[in-house]
CSV table of C-alpha atoms in Angstrom, one decimal:
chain,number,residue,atom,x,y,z
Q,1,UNK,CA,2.7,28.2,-0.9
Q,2,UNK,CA,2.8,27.8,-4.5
Q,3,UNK,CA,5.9,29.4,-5.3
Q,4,UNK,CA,7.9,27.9,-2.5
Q,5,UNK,CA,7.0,24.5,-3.8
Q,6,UNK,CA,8.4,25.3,-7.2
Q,7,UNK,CA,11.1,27.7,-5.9
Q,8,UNK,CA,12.7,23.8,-4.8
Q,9,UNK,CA,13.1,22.8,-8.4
Q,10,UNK,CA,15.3,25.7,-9.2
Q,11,UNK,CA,17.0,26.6,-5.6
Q,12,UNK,CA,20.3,26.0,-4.3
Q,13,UNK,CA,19.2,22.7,-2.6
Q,14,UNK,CA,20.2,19.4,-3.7
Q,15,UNK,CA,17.8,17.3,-5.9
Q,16,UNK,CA,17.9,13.2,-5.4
Q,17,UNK,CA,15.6,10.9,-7.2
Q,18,UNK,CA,14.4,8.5,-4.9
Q,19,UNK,CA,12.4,6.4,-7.8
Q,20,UNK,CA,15.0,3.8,-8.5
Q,21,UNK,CA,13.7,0.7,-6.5
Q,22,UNK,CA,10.3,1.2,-7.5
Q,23,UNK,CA,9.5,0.1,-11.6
Q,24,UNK,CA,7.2,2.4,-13.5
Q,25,UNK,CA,4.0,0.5,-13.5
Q,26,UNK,CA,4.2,1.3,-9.4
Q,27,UNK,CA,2.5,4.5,-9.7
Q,28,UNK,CA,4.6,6.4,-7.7
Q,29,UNK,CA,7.5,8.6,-8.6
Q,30,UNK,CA,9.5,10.7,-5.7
Q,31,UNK,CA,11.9,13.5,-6.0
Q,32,UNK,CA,13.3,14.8,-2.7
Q,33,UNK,CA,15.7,17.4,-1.5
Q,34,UNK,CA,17.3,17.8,1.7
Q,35,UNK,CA,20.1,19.8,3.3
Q,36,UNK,CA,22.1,16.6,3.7
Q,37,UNK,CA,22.4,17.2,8.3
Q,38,UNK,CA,24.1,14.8,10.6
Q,39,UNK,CA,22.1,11.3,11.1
Q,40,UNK,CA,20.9,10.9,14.3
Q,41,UNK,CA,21.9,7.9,16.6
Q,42,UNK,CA,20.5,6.9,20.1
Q,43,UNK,CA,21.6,9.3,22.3
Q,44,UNK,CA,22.2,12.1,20.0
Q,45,UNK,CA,21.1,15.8,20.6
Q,46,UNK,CA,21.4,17.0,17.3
Q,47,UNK,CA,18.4,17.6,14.8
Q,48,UNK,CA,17.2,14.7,13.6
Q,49,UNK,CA,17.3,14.2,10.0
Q,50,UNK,CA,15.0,15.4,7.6
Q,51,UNK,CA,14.0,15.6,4.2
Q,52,UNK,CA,11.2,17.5,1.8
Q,53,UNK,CA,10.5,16.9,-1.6
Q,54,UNK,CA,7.9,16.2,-4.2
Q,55,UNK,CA,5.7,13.2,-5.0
Q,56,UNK,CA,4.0,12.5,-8.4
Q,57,UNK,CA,1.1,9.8,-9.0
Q,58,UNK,CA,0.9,8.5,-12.7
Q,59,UNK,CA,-2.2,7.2,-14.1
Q,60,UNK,CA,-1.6,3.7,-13.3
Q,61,UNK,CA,-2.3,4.6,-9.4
Q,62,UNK,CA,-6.0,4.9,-10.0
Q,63,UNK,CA,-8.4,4.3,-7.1
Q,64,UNK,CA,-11.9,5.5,-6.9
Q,65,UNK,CA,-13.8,8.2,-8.7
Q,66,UNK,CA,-16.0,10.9,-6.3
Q,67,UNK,CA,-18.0,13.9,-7.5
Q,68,UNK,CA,-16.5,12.7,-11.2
Q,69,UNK,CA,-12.6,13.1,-9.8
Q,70,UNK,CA,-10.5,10.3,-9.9
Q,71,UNK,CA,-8.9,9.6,-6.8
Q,72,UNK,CA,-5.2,7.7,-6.0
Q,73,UNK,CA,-5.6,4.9,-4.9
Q,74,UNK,CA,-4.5,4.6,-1.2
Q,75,UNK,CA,-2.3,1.9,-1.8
Q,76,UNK,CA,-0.4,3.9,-3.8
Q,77,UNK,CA,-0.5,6.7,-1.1
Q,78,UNK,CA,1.3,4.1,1.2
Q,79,UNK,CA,3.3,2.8,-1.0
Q,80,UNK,CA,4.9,6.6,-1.5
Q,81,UNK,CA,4.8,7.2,2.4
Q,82,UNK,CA,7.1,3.7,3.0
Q,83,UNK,CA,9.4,5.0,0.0
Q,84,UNK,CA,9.5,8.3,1.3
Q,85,UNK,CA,10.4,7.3,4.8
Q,86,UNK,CA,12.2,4.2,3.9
Q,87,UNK,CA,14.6,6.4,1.9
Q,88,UNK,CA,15.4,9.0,4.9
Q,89,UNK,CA,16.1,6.1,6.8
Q,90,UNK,CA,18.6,5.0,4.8
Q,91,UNK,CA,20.1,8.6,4.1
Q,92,UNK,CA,20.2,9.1,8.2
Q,93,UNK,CA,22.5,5.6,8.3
Q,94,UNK,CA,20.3,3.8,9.4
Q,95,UNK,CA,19.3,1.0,6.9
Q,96,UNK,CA,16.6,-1.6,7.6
Q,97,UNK,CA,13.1,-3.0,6.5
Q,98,UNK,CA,10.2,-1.4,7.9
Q,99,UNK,CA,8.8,-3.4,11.2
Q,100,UNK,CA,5.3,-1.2,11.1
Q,101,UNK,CA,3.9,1.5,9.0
Q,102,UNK,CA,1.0,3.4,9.9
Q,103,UNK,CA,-0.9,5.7,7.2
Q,104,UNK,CA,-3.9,8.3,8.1
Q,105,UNK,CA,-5.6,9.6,5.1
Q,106,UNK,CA,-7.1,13.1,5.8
Q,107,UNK,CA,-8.7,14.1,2.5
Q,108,UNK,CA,-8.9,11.9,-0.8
Q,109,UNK,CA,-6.1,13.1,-3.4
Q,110,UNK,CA,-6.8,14.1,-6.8
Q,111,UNK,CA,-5.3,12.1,-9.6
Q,112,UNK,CA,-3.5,14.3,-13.2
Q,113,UNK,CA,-5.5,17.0,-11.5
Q,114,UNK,CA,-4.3,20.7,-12.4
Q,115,UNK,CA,-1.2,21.1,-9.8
Q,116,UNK,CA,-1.9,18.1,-8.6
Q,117,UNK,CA,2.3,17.2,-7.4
Q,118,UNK,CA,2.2,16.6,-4.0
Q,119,UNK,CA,4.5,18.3,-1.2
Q,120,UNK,CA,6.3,15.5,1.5
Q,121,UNK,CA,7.9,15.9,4.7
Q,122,UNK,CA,9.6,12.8,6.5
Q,123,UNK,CA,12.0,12.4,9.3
Q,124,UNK,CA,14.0,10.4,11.6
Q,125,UNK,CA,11.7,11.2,15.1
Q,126,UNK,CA,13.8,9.0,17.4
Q,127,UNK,CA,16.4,5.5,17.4
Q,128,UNK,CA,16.3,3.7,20.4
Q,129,UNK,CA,19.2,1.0,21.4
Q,130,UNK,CA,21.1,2.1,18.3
Q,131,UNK,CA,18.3,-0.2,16.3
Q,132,UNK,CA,14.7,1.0,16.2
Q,133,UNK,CA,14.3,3.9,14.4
Q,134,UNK,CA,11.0,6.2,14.3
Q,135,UNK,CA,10.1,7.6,11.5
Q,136,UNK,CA,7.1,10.3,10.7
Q,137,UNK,CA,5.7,12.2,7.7
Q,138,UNK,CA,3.5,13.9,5.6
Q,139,UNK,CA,2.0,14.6,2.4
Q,140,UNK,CA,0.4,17.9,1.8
Q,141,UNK,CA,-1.8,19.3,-1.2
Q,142,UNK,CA,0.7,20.9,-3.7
Q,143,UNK,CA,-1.3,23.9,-4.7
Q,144,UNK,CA,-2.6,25.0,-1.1
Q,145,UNK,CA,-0.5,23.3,1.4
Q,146,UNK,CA,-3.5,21.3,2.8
Q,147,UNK,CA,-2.7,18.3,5.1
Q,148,UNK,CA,-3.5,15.2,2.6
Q,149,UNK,CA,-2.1,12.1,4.3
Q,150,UNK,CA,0.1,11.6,7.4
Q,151,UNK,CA,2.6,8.4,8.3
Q,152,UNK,CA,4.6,7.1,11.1
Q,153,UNK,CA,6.5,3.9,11.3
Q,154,UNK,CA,9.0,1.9,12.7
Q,155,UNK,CA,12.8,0.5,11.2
Q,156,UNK,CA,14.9,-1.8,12.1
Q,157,UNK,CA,18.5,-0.9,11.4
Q,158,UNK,CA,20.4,-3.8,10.7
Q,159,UNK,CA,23.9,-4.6,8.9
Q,160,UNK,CA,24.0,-3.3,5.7
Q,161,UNK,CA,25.4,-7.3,4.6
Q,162,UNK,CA,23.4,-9.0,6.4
Q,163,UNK,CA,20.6,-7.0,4.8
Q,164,UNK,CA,21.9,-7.7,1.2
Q,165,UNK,CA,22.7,-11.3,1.7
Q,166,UNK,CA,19.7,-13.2,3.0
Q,167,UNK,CA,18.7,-16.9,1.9
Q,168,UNK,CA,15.8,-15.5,-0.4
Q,169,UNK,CA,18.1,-13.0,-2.0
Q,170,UNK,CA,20.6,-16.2,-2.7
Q,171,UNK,CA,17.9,-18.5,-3.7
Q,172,UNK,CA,16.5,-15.5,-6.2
Q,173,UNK,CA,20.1,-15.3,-8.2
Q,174,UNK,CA,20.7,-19.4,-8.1
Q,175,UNK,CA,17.1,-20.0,-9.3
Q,176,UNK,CA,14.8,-19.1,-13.0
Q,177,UNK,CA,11.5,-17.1,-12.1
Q,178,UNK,CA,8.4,-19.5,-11.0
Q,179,UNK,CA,6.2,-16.4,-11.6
Q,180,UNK,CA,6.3,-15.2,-14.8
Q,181,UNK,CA,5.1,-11.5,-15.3
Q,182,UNK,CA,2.5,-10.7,-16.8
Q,183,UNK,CA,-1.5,-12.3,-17.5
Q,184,UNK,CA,-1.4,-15.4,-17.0
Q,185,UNK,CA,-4.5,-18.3,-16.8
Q,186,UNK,CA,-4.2,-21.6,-15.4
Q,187,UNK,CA,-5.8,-23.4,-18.1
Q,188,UNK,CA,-9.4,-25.0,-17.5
Q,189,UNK,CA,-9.7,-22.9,-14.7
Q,190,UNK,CA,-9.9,-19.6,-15.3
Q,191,UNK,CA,-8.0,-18.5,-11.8
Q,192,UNK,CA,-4.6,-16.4,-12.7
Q,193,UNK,CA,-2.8,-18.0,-9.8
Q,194,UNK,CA,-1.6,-21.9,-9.1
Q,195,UNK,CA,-2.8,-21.0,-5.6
Q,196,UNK,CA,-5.9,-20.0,-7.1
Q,197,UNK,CA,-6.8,-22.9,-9.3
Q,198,UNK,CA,-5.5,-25.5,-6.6
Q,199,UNK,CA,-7.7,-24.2,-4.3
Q,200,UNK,CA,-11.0,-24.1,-6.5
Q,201,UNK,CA,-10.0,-28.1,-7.9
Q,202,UNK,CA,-9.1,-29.6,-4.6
Q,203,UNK,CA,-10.8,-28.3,-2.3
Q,204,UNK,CA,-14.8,-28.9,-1.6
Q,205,UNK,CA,-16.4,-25.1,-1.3
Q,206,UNK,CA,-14.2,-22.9,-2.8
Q,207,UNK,CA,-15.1,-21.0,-6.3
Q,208,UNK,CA,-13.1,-18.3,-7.7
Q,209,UNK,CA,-15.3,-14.6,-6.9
Q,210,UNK,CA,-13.0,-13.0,-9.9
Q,211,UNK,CA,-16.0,-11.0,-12.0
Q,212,UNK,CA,-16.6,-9.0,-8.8
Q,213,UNK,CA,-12.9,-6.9,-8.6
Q,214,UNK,CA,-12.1,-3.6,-8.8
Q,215,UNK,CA,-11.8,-1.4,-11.7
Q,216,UNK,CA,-10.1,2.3,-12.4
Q,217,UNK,CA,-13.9,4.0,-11.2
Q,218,UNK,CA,-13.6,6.9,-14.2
Q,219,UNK,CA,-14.0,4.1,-17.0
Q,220,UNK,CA,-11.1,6.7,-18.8
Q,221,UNK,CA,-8.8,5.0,-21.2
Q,222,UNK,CA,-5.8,7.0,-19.4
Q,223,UNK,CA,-6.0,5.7,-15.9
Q,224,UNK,CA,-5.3,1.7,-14.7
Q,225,UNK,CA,-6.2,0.5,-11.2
Q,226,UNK,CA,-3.7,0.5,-9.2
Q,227,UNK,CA,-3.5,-3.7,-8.2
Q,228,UNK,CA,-4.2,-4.2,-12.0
Q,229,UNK,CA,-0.8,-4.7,-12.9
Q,230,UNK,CA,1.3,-7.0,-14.1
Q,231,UNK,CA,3.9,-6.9,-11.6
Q,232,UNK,CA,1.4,-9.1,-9.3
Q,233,UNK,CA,-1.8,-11.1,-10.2
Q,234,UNK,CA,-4.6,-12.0,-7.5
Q,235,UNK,CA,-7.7,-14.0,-7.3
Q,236,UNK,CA,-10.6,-13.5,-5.1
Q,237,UNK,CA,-11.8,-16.9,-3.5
Q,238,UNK,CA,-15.6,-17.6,-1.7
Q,239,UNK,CA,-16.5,-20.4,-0.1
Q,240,UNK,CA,-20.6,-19.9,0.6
Q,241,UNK,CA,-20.4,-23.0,3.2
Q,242,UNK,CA,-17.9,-22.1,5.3
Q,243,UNK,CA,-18.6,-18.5,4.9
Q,244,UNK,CA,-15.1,-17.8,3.9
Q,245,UNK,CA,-13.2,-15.1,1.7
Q,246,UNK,CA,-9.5,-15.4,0.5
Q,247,UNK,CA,-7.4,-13.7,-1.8
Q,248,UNK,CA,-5.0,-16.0,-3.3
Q,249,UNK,CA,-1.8,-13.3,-4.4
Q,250,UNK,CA,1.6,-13.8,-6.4
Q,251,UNK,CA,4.0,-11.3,-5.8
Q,252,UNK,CA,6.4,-11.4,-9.5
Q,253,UNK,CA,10.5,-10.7,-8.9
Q,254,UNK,CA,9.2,-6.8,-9.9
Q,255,UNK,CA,7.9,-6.1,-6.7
Q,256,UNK,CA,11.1,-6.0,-4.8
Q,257,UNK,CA,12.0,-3.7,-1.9
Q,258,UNK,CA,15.2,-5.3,0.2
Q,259,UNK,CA,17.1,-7.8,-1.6
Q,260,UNK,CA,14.6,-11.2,-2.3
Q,261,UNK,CA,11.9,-9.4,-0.5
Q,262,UNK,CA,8.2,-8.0,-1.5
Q,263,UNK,CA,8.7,-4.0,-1.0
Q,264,UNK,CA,6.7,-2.8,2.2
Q,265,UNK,CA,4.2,-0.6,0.2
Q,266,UNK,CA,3.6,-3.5,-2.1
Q,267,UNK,CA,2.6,-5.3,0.5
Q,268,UNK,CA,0.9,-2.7,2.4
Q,269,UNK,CA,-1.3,-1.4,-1.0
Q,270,UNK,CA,-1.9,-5.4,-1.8
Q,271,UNK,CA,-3.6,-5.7,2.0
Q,272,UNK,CA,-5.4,-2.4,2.1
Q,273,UNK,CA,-6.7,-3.8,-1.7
Q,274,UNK,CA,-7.5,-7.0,-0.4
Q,275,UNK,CA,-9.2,-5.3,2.7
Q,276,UNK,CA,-11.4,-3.3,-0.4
Q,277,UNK,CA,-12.0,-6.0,-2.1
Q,278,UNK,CA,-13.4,-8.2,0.7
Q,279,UNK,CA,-15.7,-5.3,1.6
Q,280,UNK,CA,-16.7,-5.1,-2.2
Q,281,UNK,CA,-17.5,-8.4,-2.5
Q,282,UNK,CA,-18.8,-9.6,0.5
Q,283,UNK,CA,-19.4,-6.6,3.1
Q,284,UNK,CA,-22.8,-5.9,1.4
Q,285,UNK,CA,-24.0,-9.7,1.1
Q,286,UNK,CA,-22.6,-11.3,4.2
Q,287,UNK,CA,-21.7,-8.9,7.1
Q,288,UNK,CA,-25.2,-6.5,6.3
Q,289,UNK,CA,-22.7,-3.2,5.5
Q,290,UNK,CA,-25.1,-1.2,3.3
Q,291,UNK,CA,-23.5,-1.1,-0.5
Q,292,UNK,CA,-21.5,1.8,-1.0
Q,293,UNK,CA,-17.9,3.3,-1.8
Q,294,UNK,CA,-15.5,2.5,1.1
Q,295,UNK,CA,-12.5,4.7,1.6
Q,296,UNK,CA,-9.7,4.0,3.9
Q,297,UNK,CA,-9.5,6.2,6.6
Q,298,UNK,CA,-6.5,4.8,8.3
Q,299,UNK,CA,-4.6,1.7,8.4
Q,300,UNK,CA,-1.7,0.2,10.2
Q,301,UNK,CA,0.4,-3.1,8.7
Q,302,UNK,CA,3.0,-4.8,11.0
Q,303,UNK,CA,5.6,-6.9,8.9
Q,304,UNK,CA,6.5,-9.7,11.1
Q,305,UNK,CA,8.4,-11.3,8.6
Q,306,UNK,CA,10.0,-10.8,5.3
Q,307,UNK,CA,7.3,-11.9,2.3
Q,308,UNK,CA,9.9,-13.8,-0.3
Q,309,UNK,CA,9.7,-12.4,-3.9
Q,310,UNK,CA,8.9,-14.9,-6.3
Q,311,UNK,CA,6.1,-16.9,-4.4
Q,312,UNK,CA,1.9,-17.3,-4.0
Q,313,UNK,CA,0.4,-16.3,-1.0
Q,314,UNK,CA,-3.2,-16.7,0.9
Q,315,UNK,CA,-4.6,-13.4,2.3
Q,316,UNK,CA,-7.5,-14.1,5.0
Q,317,UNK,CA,-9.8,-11.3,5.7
Q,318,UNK,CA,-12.2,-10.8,8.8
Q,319,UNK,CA,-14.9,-8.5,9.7
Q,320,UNK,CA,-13.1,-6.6,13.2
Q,321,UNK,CA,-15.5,-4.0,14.0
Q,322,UNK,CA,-18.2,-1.5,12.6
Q,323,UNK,CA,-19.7,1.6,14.4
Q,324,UNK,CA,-21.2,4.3,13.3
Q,325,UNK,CA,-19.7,8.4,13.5
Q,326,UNK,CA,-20.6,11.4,14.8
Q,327,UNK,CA,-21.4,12.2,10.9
Q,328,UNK,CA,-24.0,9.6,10.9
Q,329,UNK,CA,-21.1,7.5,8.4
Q,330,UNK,CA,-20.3,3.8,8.8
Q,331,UNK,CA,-16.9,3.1,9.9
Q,332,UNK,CA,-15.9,-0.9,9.3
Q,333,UNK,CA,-13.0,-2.3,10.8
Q,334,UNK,CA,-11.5,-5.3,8.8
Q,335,UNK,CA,-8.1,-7.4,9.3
Q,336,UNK,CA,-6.1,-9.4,6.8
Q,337,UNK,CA,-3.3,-11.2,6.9
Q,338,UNK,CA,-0.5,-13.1,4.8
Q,339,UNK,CA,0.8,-16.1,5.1
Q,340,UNK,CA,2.2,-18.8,3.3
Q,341,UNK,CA,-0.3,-21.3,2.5
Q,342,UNK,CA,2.6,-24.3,2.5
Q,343,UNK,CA,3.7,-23.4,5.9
Q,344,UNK,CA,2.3,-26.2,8.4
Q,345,UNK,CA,2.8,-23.9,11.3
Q,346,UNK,CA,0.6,-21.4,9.4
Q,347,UNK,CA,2.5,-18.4,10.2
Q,348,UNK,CA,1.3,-15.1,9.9
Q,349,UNK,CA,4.0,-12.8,7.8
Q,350,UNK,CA,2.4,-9.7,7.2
Q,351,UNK,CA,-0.4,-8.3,8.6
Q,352,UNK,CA,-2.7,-4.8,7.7
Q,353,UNK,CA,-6.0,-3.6,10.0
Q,354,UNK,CA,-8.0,-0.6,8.2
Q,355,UNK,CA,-10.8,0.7,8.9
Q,356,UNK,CA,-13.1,2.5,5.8
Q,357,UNK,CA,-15.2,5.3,6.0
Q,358,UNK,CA,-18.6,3.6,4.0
Q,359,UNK,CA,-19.9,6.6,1.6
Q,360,UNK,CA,-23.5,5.6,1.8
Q,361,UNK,CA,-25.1,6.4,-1.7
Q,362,UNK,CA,-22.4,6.2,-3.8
Q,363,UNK,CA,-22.0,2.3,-5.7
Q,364,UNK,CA,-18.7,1.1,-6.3
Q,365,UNK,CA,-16.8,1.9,-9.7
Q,366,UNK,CA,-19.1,4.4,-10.8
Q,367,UNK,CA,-19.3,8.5,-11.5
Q,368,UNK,CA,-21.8,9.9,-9.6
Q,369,UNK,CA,-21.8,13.9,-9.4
Q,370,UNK,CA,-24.8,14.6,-7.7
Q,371,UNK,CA,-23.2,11.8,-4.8
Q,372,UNK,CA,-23.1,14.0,-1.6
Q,373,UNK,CA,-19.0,12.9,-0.3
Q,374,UNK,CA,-17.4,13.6,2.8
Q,375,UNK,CA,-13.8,16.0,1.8
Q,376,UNK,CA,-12.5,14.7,4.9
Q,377,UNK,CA,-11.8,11.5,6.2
């Protein structure tokens, strides 16, 4: 298994960097290869397309740390899935945004760890009416060939024009930034969002829950949490009366995916992170979910609607479901969802459902090697 994967780097197949759309702070950095076949169209009997190549994680996609391992974070995971499949969408001719993405994490995956590139496999399942296009992969341990992470989603193929020119892409060229990049406080406030510090001034109840986020688990130098970036800022918002949690969010022009839009895995690792941190925060205190690490087991986001670049946005998370497994484990169910807080009709443009696998015994951010983990999800 070993030598075929590095047999690709030197073979006779074609290397293309698929990297270019995403910035290097992302985490995520994709080289695939493929034998360039026929795209597939409705009705077609050929093979469908397909692609292999290579994923790397850098140490900016840091999740949690188990047994004294860091872990990627599964945002990250994601966000290398909708690239991954994305891209062969594109390269089979049939361009589009992602309508849904599905991701199903089988066994947590070691971050800078010895051999730690990991082997992908994507391609173009079936189109229907010339427009919906299904998509499926995988991403496989590079040393052993294990089964890491599997995906399957939906695109819509659309005109490659009408694609390029939409109203936010136009407003984005006529118009200066409104968020800056990088850390920024609204003064007196301490929030790092206008959302943020609007929320906690003008409305009765709300306080900003910030000194409870996430951090890299490891506490090494070398790694960075994979939301901590400056690409995006978020604040965590509580409101003890009404019993509420929010996440106010502000996606910078950096975390573009089609033109004037928030990229799909952005917006799929910012809703899975949201989903952690409202289980972090406020599983333990309000819903009675014994304190522990929680780690996604699966996770499905639909985008109903193109996310703007350039713009603040409420994320509302809710307690779904929680059962218990046949390995005695706690499995919650939680949905978020985004929408744009200055919409009257309150629209819903993106949302994610997960459900986490609670490691009982384990407290958040912390190295524990004695823990006792599950390998698979």
């Amino acid at each position: 298994w070993r030598s075929d994967l590095y047999t690709y780097t030197g073979g006779t197949r074609p290397w293309v960097s698929d990297s270019e759309s995403l910035p290097d702070d992302c985490g995520v950095y994709i080289r695939g290869l493929y034998d360039s076949p026929p795209s597939i169209q409705a009705g077609d009997d050929r093979k469908p397309m397909e692609r292999e190549g290579i994923g790397i994680f850098r140490p900016t996609a840091a999740g949690p740390a188990l047994k004294g391992q860091q872990m990627v974070h599964g945002g990250a995971i994601a966000t290398m899935f909708d690239q991954l499949l994305g891209r062969t969408n594109t390269l089979n001719g049939t361009i589009g945004p992602t309508a849904w993405l599905e991701v199903r994490y089988k066994k947590p995956v070691p971050l800078l760890a010895a051999g730690s590139a990991v082997f992908l496999r994507a391609r173009v399942d079936n189109v229907e009416n010339g427009k919906k296009v299904f998509l499926s992969g995988e991403m496989l341990d590079g040393a052993t060939g294990e089964l890491q992470g599997e995906a399957k989603g939906l695109w819509i193929s659309m005109d490659v024009a009408r694609l390029m020119n939409t109203p936010a892409a136009s407003k984005l060229q006529d118009s200066p930034p409104k968020i800056p990049i990088g850390r920024v406080s609204m003064p007196g406030s301490g929030a790092v969002t206008t959302l943020g510090a609007k929320l906690t001034r003008e409305q009765v109840g709300w306080v900003l829950d910030n000194d409870r986020r996430m951090e890299s688990g490891s506490g090494e130098s070398r790694f960075r949490y994979y939301l901590d970036s400056e690409r995006l800022r978020r604040d965590l918002l509580w409101n003890p009366c009404a019993r509420s949690f929010h996440i106010a969010v502000a996606f910078t022009r950096r975390c573009q995916g089609p033109p004037g839009r928030v990229h799909g895995g952005c917006l799929f690792a910012t809703l899975d992170d949201a989903i952690t941190m409202f289980l972090y925060a406020r599983g333990a205190t309000d819903h009675g979910i014994p304190p522990g690490l929680g780690v996604t087991g699966g996770m499905v986001v639909n985008y109903k609607a193109g996310v703007p670049l350039d713009g603040e946005y409420l994320i509302d998370c809710g307690l779904v479901d929680r059962k218990t497994d046949d390995k005695g484990r706690l499995r919650v169910t939680v949905l978020a969802e985004i929408r744009n807080p200055e919409d009257p009709t309150r629209t819903v443009l993106t949302t994610g459902k997960a459900t986490f696998v609670m490691m009982e015994g384990m407290p958040w951010g912390r190295n524990q090697p004695g823990a006792q983990t599950s390998a698979k999800l």
